[in-house]
Coordinates of C-alpha atoms in Angstrom, one line a residue:
Chain A
X1 CA 122.4 -36.1 92.2
X2 CA 124.6 -37.3 95.3
X3 CA 127.6 -35.6 96.0
X4 CA 129.8 -39.6 96.4
X5 CA 132.9 -39.1 95.6
X6 CA 133.5 -39.8 91.8
X7 CA 134.8 -43.5 90.8
X8 CA 137.9 -44.1 89.4
X9 CA 138.8 -46.9 86.7
X10 CA 141.9 -48.9 86.6
X11 CA 143.5 -46.2 84.2
X12 CA 142.7 -43.1 86.2
X13 CA 146.4 -42.6 87.0
X14 CA 147.6 -43.1 83.3
X15 CA 145.0 -40.5 82.1
X16 CA 146.2 -38.0 84.7
X17 CA 149.9 -38.8 84.1
X18 CA 149.3 -38.4 80.0
X19 CA 147.6 -34.6 80.6
X20 CA 144.2 -35.6 79.8
X21 CA 141.5 -33.3 81.1
X22 CA 139.0 -35.5 83.6
X23 CA 135.2 -34.7 84.0
X24 CA 132.6 -36.3 85.5
X25 CA 130.5 -38.9 83.9
X26 CA 127.5 -40.5 85.5
X27 CA 129.4 -40.5 88.3
X28 CA 133.2 -41.5 87.3
X29 CA 136.3 -39.2 86.9
X30 CA 136.9 -39.6 83.1
X31 CA 138.9 -38.0 80.5
X32 CA 136.9 -35.9 78.0
X33 CA 140.0 -35.5 76.0
X34 CA 143.9 -35.5 75.7
X35 CA 145.0 -33.4 72.9
X36 CA 141.7 -32.6 71.6
X37 CA 138.6 -33.6 70.5
X38 CA 138.7 -33.1 66.6
X39 CA 142.7 -34.2 67.0
X40 CA 141.5 -37.5 68.7
X41 CA 138.2 -38.3 66.4
X42 CA 140.3 -38.2 63.5
X43 CA 143.0 -40.4 64.9
X44 CA 140.5 -42.9 65.6
X45 CA 138.7 -42.6 61.3
X46 CA 142.4 -42.3 60.3
X47 CA 144.7 -45.1 62.1
X48 CA 143.7 -46.6 65.8
X49 CA 142.7 -44.9 69.0
X50 CA 142.6 -46.8 72.7
X51 CA 139.2 -45.6 74.9
X52 CA 139.8 -46.4 78.2
X53 CA 135.3 -47.6 78.7
X54 CA 136.1 -49.4 82.3
X55 CA 133.6 -47.4 83.9
X56 CA 131.1 -49.5 81.7
X57 CA 129.0 -52.4 83.9
X58 CA 129.5 -56.1 83.5
X59 CA 127.0 -58.6 84.8
X60 CA 127.3 -62.3 85.0
X61 CA 124.5 -64.7 84.4
X62 CA 124.7 -68.3 85.0
X63 CA 122.9 -71.5 85.3
X64 CA 120.1 -73.9 83.6
X65 CA 117.4 -70.6 84.4
X66 CA 119.9 -68.2 82.5
X67 CA 118.4 -68.2 78.8
X68 CA 114.8 -67.6 80.3
X69 CA 115.9 -65.1 82.5
X70 CA 117.3 -63.5 79.8
X71 CA 114.6 -63.8 77.5
X72 CA 111.8 -62.2 79.7
X73 CA 114.3 -58.9 80.5
X74 CA 115.8 -58.1 77.3
X75 CA 113.6 -57.4 73.9
X76 CA 115.9 -59.6 71.1
X77 CA 116.2 -63.5 71.2
X78 CA 118.7 -64.5 73.3
X79 CA 118.2 -68.0 72.1
X80 CA 119.9 -67.0 68.5
X81 CA 122.9 -66.5 70.2
X82 CA 125.5 -68.9 69.6
X83 CA 128.3 -69.6 72.1
X84 CA 131.1 -66.9 70.8
X85 CA 128.6 -64.3 69.4
X86 CA 127.4 -61.2 71.0
X87 CA 123.8 -59.9 70.4
X88 CA 122.5 -55.6 70.8
X89 CA 119.9 -55.6 73.0
X90 CA 117.7 -53.5 75.4
X91 CA 116.0 -53.7 78.8
X92 CA 112.5 -52.4 78.9
X93 CA 109.9 -51.0 81.4
X94 CA 105.9 -52.6 80.8
X95 CA 105.3 -49.5 78.8
X96 CA 107.9 -50.2 76.3
X97 CA 110.2 -47.4 77.4
X98 CA 114.0 -47.9 78.0
X99 CA 115.6 -49.0 81.2
X100 CA 119.1 -49.6 79.2
X101 CA 121.0 -50.8 76.3
X102 CA 123.5 -53.2 76.1
X103 CA 125.1 -56.4 74.7
X104 CA 125.1 -59.6 75.5
X105 CA 128.0 -62.2 75.5
X106 CA 127.2 -66.0 75.2
X107 CA 130.1 -67.4 76.8
X108 CA 129.1 -71.2 77.2
X109 CA 125.9 -73.0 77.1
X110 CA 124.6 -71.5 80.0
X111 CA 126.9 -68.8 80.7
X112 CA 126.3 -65.3 79.9
X113 CA 127.9 -61.9 80.5
X114 CA 126.4 -58.4 79.7
X115 CA 127.5 -55.2 78.9
X116 CA 125.5 -52.0 80.5
X117 CA 126.0 -48.6 80.5
X118 CA 128.3 -47.0 83.2
X119 CA 125.4 -44.7 84.9
X120 CA 122.7 -47.3 85.2
X121 CA 124.8 -50.3 86.6
X122 CA 122.8 -49.8 90.2
X123 CA 119.6 -49.8 88.4
X124 CA 120.0 -52.5 85.7
X125 CA 121.4 -54.7 88.7
X126 CA 118.2 -54.3 90.7
X127 CA 116.6 -54.7 87.4
X128 CA 117.5 -57.5 86.5
X129 CA 117.5 -59.4 89.9
X130 CA 114.2 -58.5 90.4
X131 CA 112.9 -59.6 86.9
X132 CA 114.9 -62.4 86.1
X133 CA 115.8 -63.9 89.9
X134 CA 115.8 -67.6 88.4
X135 CA 119.4 -67.0 87.1
X136 CA 122.3 -66.6 89.5
X137 CA 123.9 -63.1 89.1
X138 CA 127.3 -61.4 89.6
X139 CA 127.5 -58.1 89.0
X140 CA 131.5 -58.3 87.9
X141 CA 132.0 -54.2 86.7
X142 CA 134.5 -53.4 89.8
X143 CA 136.7 -56.4 88.6
X144 CA 136.6 -56.0 85.0
X145 CA 138.5 -53.5 83.0
X146 CA 137.4 -52.7 79.4
X147 CA 139.4 -50.9 76.4
X148 CA 138.2 -50.4 72.9
X149 CA 140.7 -50.5 70.1
X150 CA 139.0 -48.6 67.5
X151 CA 140.3 -47.4 64.1
X152 CA 141.2 -48.8 60.5
X153 CA 145.0 -50.3 62.1
X154 CA 143.5 -51.7 65.1
X155 CA 142.9 -55.0 63.5
X156 CA 146.8 -55.1 63.1
X157 CA 147.7 -53.5 66.2
X158 CA 145.9 -56.2 68.2
X159 CA 146.9 -59.0 66.0
X160 CA 150.6 -58.3 66.9
X161 CA 149.9 -58.2 70.5
X162 CA 147.3 -61.4 70.7
X163 CA 147.9 -64.9 70.8
X164 CA 145.9 -66.0 68.1
X165 CA 144.8 -65.0 64.3
X166 CA 142.2 -61.9 65.3
X167 CA 141.4 -61.5 61.9
X168 CA 139.2 -64.6 62.1
X169 CA 137.1 -62.8 64.7
X170 CA 133.9 -61.7 62.6
X171 CA 131.6 -58.7 63.6
X172 CA 129.6 -59.2 67.1
X173 CA 131.8 -62.4 67.8
X174 CA 134.2 -63.0 70.5
X175 CA 137.3 -65.2 71.2
X176 CA 139.0 -65.7 74.6
X177 CA 142.9 -65.5 74.8
X178 CA 145.8 -63.3 75.7
X179 CA 146.9 -60.2 74.3
X180 CA 150.1 -58.9 75.3
X181 CA 150.2 -61.8 78.0
X182 CA 146.8 -60.4 79.8
X183 CA 144.2 -62.8 79.9
X184 CA 141.6 -61.0 77.4
X185 CA 138.2 -61.4 76.0
X186 CA 138.4 -60.0 72.5
X187 CA 135.1 -58.6 71.3
X188 CA 135.1 -57.5 67.7
X189 CA 132.1 -54.4 68.5
X190 CA 132.7 -50.8 69.1
X191 CA 130.9 -47.6 69.2
X192 CA 132.7 -45.6 66.3
X193 CA 131.8 -47.0 63.2
X194 CA 135.5 -48.0 62.9
X195 CA 136.7 -52.5 62.5
X196 CA 137.9 -52.8 65.7
X197 CA 138.1 -54.4 69.2
X198 CA 136.7 -54.1 72.5
X199 CA 139.3 -56.0 75.1
X200 CA 137.7 -57.3 78.6
X201 CA 140.5 -58.1 81.5
X202 CA 140.7 -58.3 85.3
X203 CA 141.1 -54.7 86.4
X204 CA 144.3 -55.4 87.7
X205 CA 146.0 -56.4 84.7
X206 CA 143.8 -53.2 82.6
X207 CA 146.9 -50.6 83.0
X208 CA 149.6 -53.0 81.6
X209 CA 147.1 -54.1 78.6
X210 CA 146.6 -50.0 77.9
X211 CA 150.3 -49.3 78.2
X212 CA 151.3 -52.6 76.1
X213 CA 148.8 -51.3 73.2
X214 CA 150.3 -47.7 73.3
X215 CA 153.8 -48.8 73.0
X216 CA 153.0 -51.7 70.0
X217 CA 150.7 -49.2 68.4
X218 CA 153.4 -46.2 68.4
X219 CA 153.9 -46.8 64.5
X220 CA 150.6 -46.8 63.7
X221 CA 150.0 -43.8 65.1
X222 CA 148.1 -44.6 68.2
X223 CA 146.3 -42.4 70.5
X224 CA 144.4 -42.0 73.4
X225 CA 140.9 -41.1 72.9
X226 CA 138.5 -39.2 75.3
X227 CA 135.0 -39.3 76.0
X228 CA 134.7 -36.1 73.9
X229 CA 135.6 -38.1 70.9
X230 CA 134.0 -40.8 71.6
X231 CA 130.6 -38.9 71.1
X232 CA 131.2 -37.1 68.1
X233 CA 132.3 -40.7 66.1
X234 CA 128.9 -42.2 67.6
X235 CA 127.5 -39.1 67.0
X236 CA 128.4 -39.6 63.4
X237 CA 127.0 -43.3 62.9
X238 CA 123.5 -41.8 64.6
X239 CA 124.3 -44.6 67.3
X240 CA 121.7 -43.9 70.3
X241 CA 123.3 -42.9 73.8
X242 CA 121.5 -43.5 76.8
X243 CA 120.5 -40.2 78.8
X244 CA 120.6 -38.5 75.3
X245 CA 118.7 -40.2 72.5
X246 CA 117.3 -42.9 74.6
X247 CA 115.9 -43.0 78.3
X248 CA 112.8 -43.9 80.1
X249 CA 110.3 -41.9 78.0
X250 CA 111.7 -43.2 74.7
X251 CA 111.2 -46.8 73.0
X252 CA 113.1 -48.8 71.0
X253 CA 110.2 -48.6 68.4
X254 CA 111.2 -45.0 67.7
X255 CA 114.6 -44.8 68.5
X256 CA 115.3 -47.4 65.2
X257 CA 116.0 -49.8 67.5
X258 CA 113.3 -52.1 66.4
X259 CA 115.6 -54.6 65.1
X260 CA 116.2 -55.9 68.3
X261 CA 112.6 -55.9 69.6
X262 CA 111.2 -59.5 68.6
X263 CA 107.9 -60.2 70.3
X264 CA 108.2 -63.8 68.4
X265 CA 110.6 -64.8 70.9
X266 CA 108.0 -65.2 73.8
X267 CA 106.9 -63.1 76.6
X268 CA 109.3 -60.3 78.0
X269 CA 109.2 -57.3 80.3
X270 CA 107.4 -54.5 77.6
X271 CA 106.4 -56.5 75.1
X272 CA 102.8 -56.4 75.0
X273 CA 103.2 -52.7 75.3
X274 CA 105.9 -52.6 72.2
X275 CA 103.2 -54.6 70.2
X276 CA 100.6 -52.3 70.7
X277 CA 102.6 -49.7 69.3
X278 CA 104.4 -51.3 66.6
X279 CA 100.7 -52.1 65.3
X280 CA 99.5 -48.8 65.7
X281 CA 102.9 -47.0 64.4
X282 CA 105.0 -44.8 66.3
X283 CA 103.8 -41.2 66.6
X284 CA 107.7 -39.9 66.3
X285 CA 111.0 -41.5 64.8
X286 CA 114.7 -40.4 66.1
X287 CA 116.2 -39.2 62.7
X288 CA 119.5 -37.7 61.5
X289 CA 119.3 -33.7 60.7
X290 CA 122.1 -31.7 58.9
X291 CA 122.1 -27.9 59.6
X292 CA 121.5 -25.4 56.3
X293 CA 122.0 -22.7 58.3
X294 CA 125.0 -22.3 60.0
X295 CA 124.4 -23.3 63.6
X296 CA 125.0 -26.3 66.2
X297 CA 121.9 -28.2 67.3
X298 CA 122.0 -29.3 71.0
X299 CA 120.5 -31.5 73.3
X300 CA 116.7 -30.6 74.0
X301 CA 116.4 -27.6 71.6
X302 CA 112.7 -27.5 70.0
X303 CA 112.5 -29.1 66.4
X304 CA 110.0 -26.8 64.4
X305 CA 108.1 -26.7 60.8
X306 CA 105.9 -23.6 59.7
X307 CA 106.2 -22.5 63.4
X308 CA 105.0 -25.7 65.0
X309 CA 106.9 -27.3 67.6
X310 CA 107.3 -30.6 66.1
X311 CA 110.3 -32.6 67.8
X312 CA 113.2 -32.2 69.9
X313 CA 117.3 -32.5 69.3
X314 CA 118.8 -35.2 71.4
X315 CA 122.2 -35.1 70.5
X316 CA 124.2 -32.4 68.0
X317 CA 127.4 -31.4 67.5
X318 CA 130.0 -30.6 64.4
X319 CA 130.9 -33.9 63.1
X320 CA 134.5 -33.8 62.1
X321 CA 134.5 -36.3 59.2
X322 CA 131.6 -35.1 57.4
X323 CA 132.2 -31.5 58.1
X324 CA 129.0 -30.4 59.0
X325 CA 126.4 -29.5 61.8
X326 CA 124.5 -32.6 62.2
X327 CA 121.8 -33.6 65.2
X328 CA 119.7 -36.7 66.1
X329 CA 116.5 -35.6 67.1
X330 CA 112.7 -37.0 67.3
X331 CA 110.4 -35.6 65.0
X332 CA 106.7 -36.7 63.9
X333 CA 106.7 -39.8 62.0
X334 CA 105.2 -37.9 59.0
X335 CA 108.5 -35.3 58.9
X336 CA 111.1 -38.1 59.1
X337 CA 111.2 -38.7 55.4
X338 CA 114.8 -37.4 54.1
X339 CA 115.0 -34.3 52.5
X340 CA 112.3 -33.1 54.7
X341 CA 112.7 -29.6 55.5
X342 CA 112.6 -28.5 59.2
X343 CA 113.9 -25.8 61.4
X344 CA 115.7 -26.0 65.0
X345 CA 115.6 -22.9 67.2
X346 CA 118.9 -22.2 68.4
X347 CA 118.7 -19.2 71.3
X348 CA 115.2 -18.1 70.1
X349 CA 115.9 -18.6 66.3
X350 CA 114.9 -20.7 64.0
X351 CA 117.8 -22.0 61.8
X352 CA 116.8 -24.1 58.9
X353 CA 118.0 -28.3 58.6
X354 CA 116.7 -30.8 56.7
X355 CA 116.5 -34.5 57.6
X356 CA 119.4 -36.5 56.0
X357 CA 120.4 -40.4 55.5
X358 CA 122.1 -41.9 58.4
X359 CA 124.7 -42.6 59.1
X360 CA 126.0 -39.5 58.8
X361 CA 129.6 -41.4 58.0
X362 CA 129.9 -44.6 56.0
X363 CA 130.3 -47.7 58.6
X364 CA 133.3 -49.4 58.1
X365 CA 132.4 -52.0 60.9
X366 CA 134.5 -55.6 59.6
X367 CA 131.3 -57.4 58.7
X368 CA 131.3 -61.2 57.9
Chain B
X1 CA 150.3 -20.2 83.0
X2 CA 148.2 -19.1 79.9
X3 CA 149.5 -16.4 77.8
X4 CA 148.3 -12.7 78.8
X5 CA 149.8 -10.4 76.7
X6 CA 150.8 -6.9 78.8
X7 CA 149.2 -4.3 76.2
X8 CA 145.6 -5.9 76.2
X9 CA 142.8 -5.1 79.0
X10 CA 140.5 -7.7 79.9
X11 CA 137.2 -9.3 81.5
X12 CA 136.4 -11.7 84.1
X13 CA 134.8 -13.4 81.4
X14 CA 138.3 -13.8 79.9
X15 CA 138.0 -11.2 76.6
X16 CA 140.2 -9.5 75.8
X17 CA 140.2 -5.7 74.5
X18 CA 142.9 -3.7 72.4
X19 CA 142.8 -0.1 72.0
X20 CA 143.4 0.7 68.5
X21 CA 143.1 4.5 67.8
X22 CA 139.5 5.6 68.1
X23 CA 138.2 2.1 68.3
X24 CA 138.5 -1.4 70.5
X25 CA 139.3 -4.8 69.1
X26 CA 137.9 -7.5 71.1
X27 CA 138.1 -11.3 71.2
X28 CA 138.9 -14.1 74.1
X29 CA 141.8 -15.4 76.1
X30 CA 144.7 -17.8 75.4
X31 CA 143.1 -19.4 78.9
X32 CA 139.5 -19.4 77.4
X33 CA 140.2 -20.9 74.2
X34 CA 142.3 -23.7 75.9
X35 CA 139.4 -24.3 78.5
X36 CA 136.5 -24.3 75.8
X37 CA 139.1 -26.7 73.3
X38 CA 138.2 -27.0 69.7
X39 CA 135.9 -24.3 69.0
X40 CA 133.8 -25.4 65.9
X41 CA 131.0 -22.5 65.7
X42 CA 131.6 -18.4 66.5
X43 CA 128.2 -16.6 66.2
X44 CA 129.0 -12.6 66.3
X45 CA 126.9 -9.6 65.9
X46 CA 126.2 -7.8 62.4
X47 CA 128.2 -4.6 61.3
X48 CA 126.5 -1.9 63.1
X49 CA 125.0 -3.6 65.8
X50 CA 125.2 -1.8 69.3
X51 CA 126.6 -4.2 72.1
X52 CA 126.9 -3.5 76.3
X53 CA 129.8 -3.9 78.2
X54 CA 129.0 -7.2 80.6
X55 CA 126.5 -8.0 78.0
X56 CA 126.5 -11.3 76.1
X57 CA 127.5 -10.0 72.3
X58 CA 127.8 -13.5 70.5
X59 CA 128.3 -17.2 71.4
X60 CA 131.6 -19.4 71.0
X61 CA 131.1 -23.4 70.7
X62 CA 133.4 -25.8 71.3
X63 CA 132.2 -29.8 70.4
X64 CA 131.0 -30.3 74.2
X65 CA 129.4 -26.7 74.9
X66 CA 128.3 -23.5 74.3
X67 CA 129.5 -20.4 75.9
X68 CA 128.1 -16.6 75.8
X69 CA 130.8 -13.8 74.7
X70 CA 130.6 -10.7 76.8
X71 CA 131.5 -7.3 75.4
X72 CA 134.2 -5.3 77.3
X73 CA 132.8 -2.1 76.6
X74 CA 129.6 -0.6 75.1
X75 CA 129.6 0.7 71.5
X76 CA 129.0 0.0 68.1
X77 CA 130.2 -3.0 66.1
X78 CA 132.1 -1.4 62.9
X79 CA 133.5 -4.4 62.1
X80 CA 133.7 -8.5 62.6
X81 CA 136.0 -11.2 61.6
X82 CA 133.9 -13.0 58.8
X83 CA 136.9 -15.5 58.6
X84 CA 135.7 -17.6 61.9
X85 CA 132.4 -18.5 60.0
X86 CA 134.8 -20.9 57.4
X87 CA 137.6 -21.2 60.3
X88 CA 136.3 -21.2 63.9
X89 CA 140.0 -22.9 64.8
X90 CA 141.5 -19.4 64.3
X91 CA 140.0 -18.9 67.8
X92 CA 142.6 -21.4 69.4
X93 CA 145.6 -21.0 66.9
X94 CA 146.0 -17.3 67.4
X95 CA 143.3 -15.9 69.9
X96 CA 145.1 -12.9 70.4
X97 CA 145.7 -12.6 66.8
X98 CA 143.4 -13.7 63.9
X99 CA 141.3 -15.0 66.3
X100 CA 140.0 -11.5 67.2
X101 CA 136.3 -11.1 67.1
X102 CA 135.0 -7.7 66.7
X103 CA 135.8 -4.2 66.6
X104 CA 133.7 -1.9 68.9
X105 CA 133.4 2.1 68.2
X106 CA 133.0 2.7 72.0
X107 CA 130.2 4.9 73.5
X108 CA 131.4 5.4 77.4
X109 CA 135.2 5.7 77.0
X110 CA 135.2 5.8 80.9
X111 CA 134.3 2.1 80.7
X112 CA 138.1 1.2 79.8
X113 CA 139.1 1.5 82.7
X114 CA 136.9 -0.2 84.6
X115 CA 138.5 -3.3 82.7
X116 CA 141.0 -5.6 84.3
X117 CA 144.8 -5.0 83.8
X118 CA 147.2 -7.8 82.3
X119 CA 148.6 -8.0 86.0
X120 CA 144.8 -8.1 87.5
X121 CA 143.4 -10.8 85.0
X122 CA 147.0 -12.6 85.8
X123 CA 145.8 -12.6 89.7
X124 CA 142.2 -13.3 88.6
X125 CA 143.6 -16.8 87.0
X126 CA 145.6 -17.5 89.6
X127 CA 142.9 -17.2 92.0
X128 CA 140.5 -19.5 89.9
X129 CA 143.0 -22.1 89.8
X130 CA 143.0 -22.3 93.7

C-alpha cells in the first residue's frame, strides 16, 4: 500500500470531537466505532443512526451520449431508469469479474450521478473515462458529502427537517430539496436493511447537516454509527462488500447479483463472458452460513465438506440482531442449497456450519 | 488511563495474573478489553490442558478482530470460566472480576517474578501511548 496520508471527510473533526475510534479504511481516516459496535448496531435496528459515508465517490455523467456510455460500462439496464430513480449496478471487466459495484442516479434526461466505493474511486474514474469516453464525466467526490440516516425512526427524523413530504419518496427513488436548510439530494437507499435515507450535500454544508440531524434526533435516540456496525448490519442482510465478498476474481452471477446483469439491453463490457457463464451455469455461489459449532468464520477461512475444500469464507462475524455467528462464503454450486452441512476451518479445526436462508435478518426497507 | 489493580501481575500482551494460594487466576486487562471493543467470542483450553508461559492458550474475538491469549505462567489448567461461552461480554464488563478466563496450577513458580508489576505495566502502557 502507498504511504500517502489518510484522507479526511468533511466530518472528520466531528468524529474526533465525539471520541470516535478512528481507523484507516480504503485510504481514509474513518470512525470504526463511537460507543461500541453492538450498541450502535442495535441503535440502527431499533431507532435511528447516522453514518458518515462521505468517503464514497460520486461521478457525474452528462450529455447526449451519457445513456449509451453508461449502458456500455454497467451491467444493469440504465434505459429502464426514470428521472428520480436509483439503480444498483456493477462495472465488469471483459472476463465478467467485478471492477466495482455502484448506484446510478438519473438526475435529468441526460444527467446521471454514480456512487462508487471509496477505495475504488481512482480505479473507477479511470475505467469509465476510458471505456465510456463519449459522455462528459466529472469526478465530484471531493465536493460531495454523504450522510446515511438509517433505522425505523429515520423517516420521522428526516421528515421533521425536510422542506417536503419525504414519505412520498419510494425505495430506490430520490428527490431534491432542503434538509435543515441544506440543499440535499434525498435518496431512499441504504446499506443496513432498515428504512432510511442517504443524504448527499455539498462537502462544506455536510457538518451543518450532521449536527442538525443529531440535534433533531435526540428524542428518537439517534446516535452516530461507525464502520464496525455498518459492517455487521450489511452482513445480516447479506449485502456484498467490495474487497470482501466481491472483487476482480468474482462475477456478479456467482455473487447472487445476476438480477443486475441484463444482456438483453445490448453490448457492455463483460457481457460475452457473463452470457457464457450463465449458459454453462456458475461453478460456485455466494451463500449465507450459520455456525453450528461455537466459532466465528472470518474472511479467507476455508470451507470443507467431508474434509475436501469446497469454498471460502468472504465475510463473517457475530450477528447482533440474529444472535448467531454468521458468515458469507463461496461454495460449489452443488453445496449451495439451504440446509447443507459444511465445516469451516477455524485455526486448523473443522467447525460445523450449515447453509441458511438469507437475509439472516428480515429486511425492513420500505418497498413501494 | 486504564484501571491497573496493584495486587496483580501483568504481561506485555495485556493479560493479568492473580496469586490465589497455590494457583494463579488469569484474565485480560481493562486496557485490552477496551482496545478490543465488544468481545463476542472466547475460546479457552479444557481443564487439564497444559499451558506454557508466553505461549498462546486461547483466543478472544471482538466483532472486528481475532486476538490470541498468552499464558502469563506455565502449568496445568485447573478451572476455566464456562460463563464466557454464553456471555463473552462479561470480559468487557468486568475484566478483573467475572471476566476471568482460566486458573492455572503453576509448574514453575520462578516465572511469577518474570511478570510485570502494576507499576511496570502502567509504564509500559504509557510508553505504548506515545
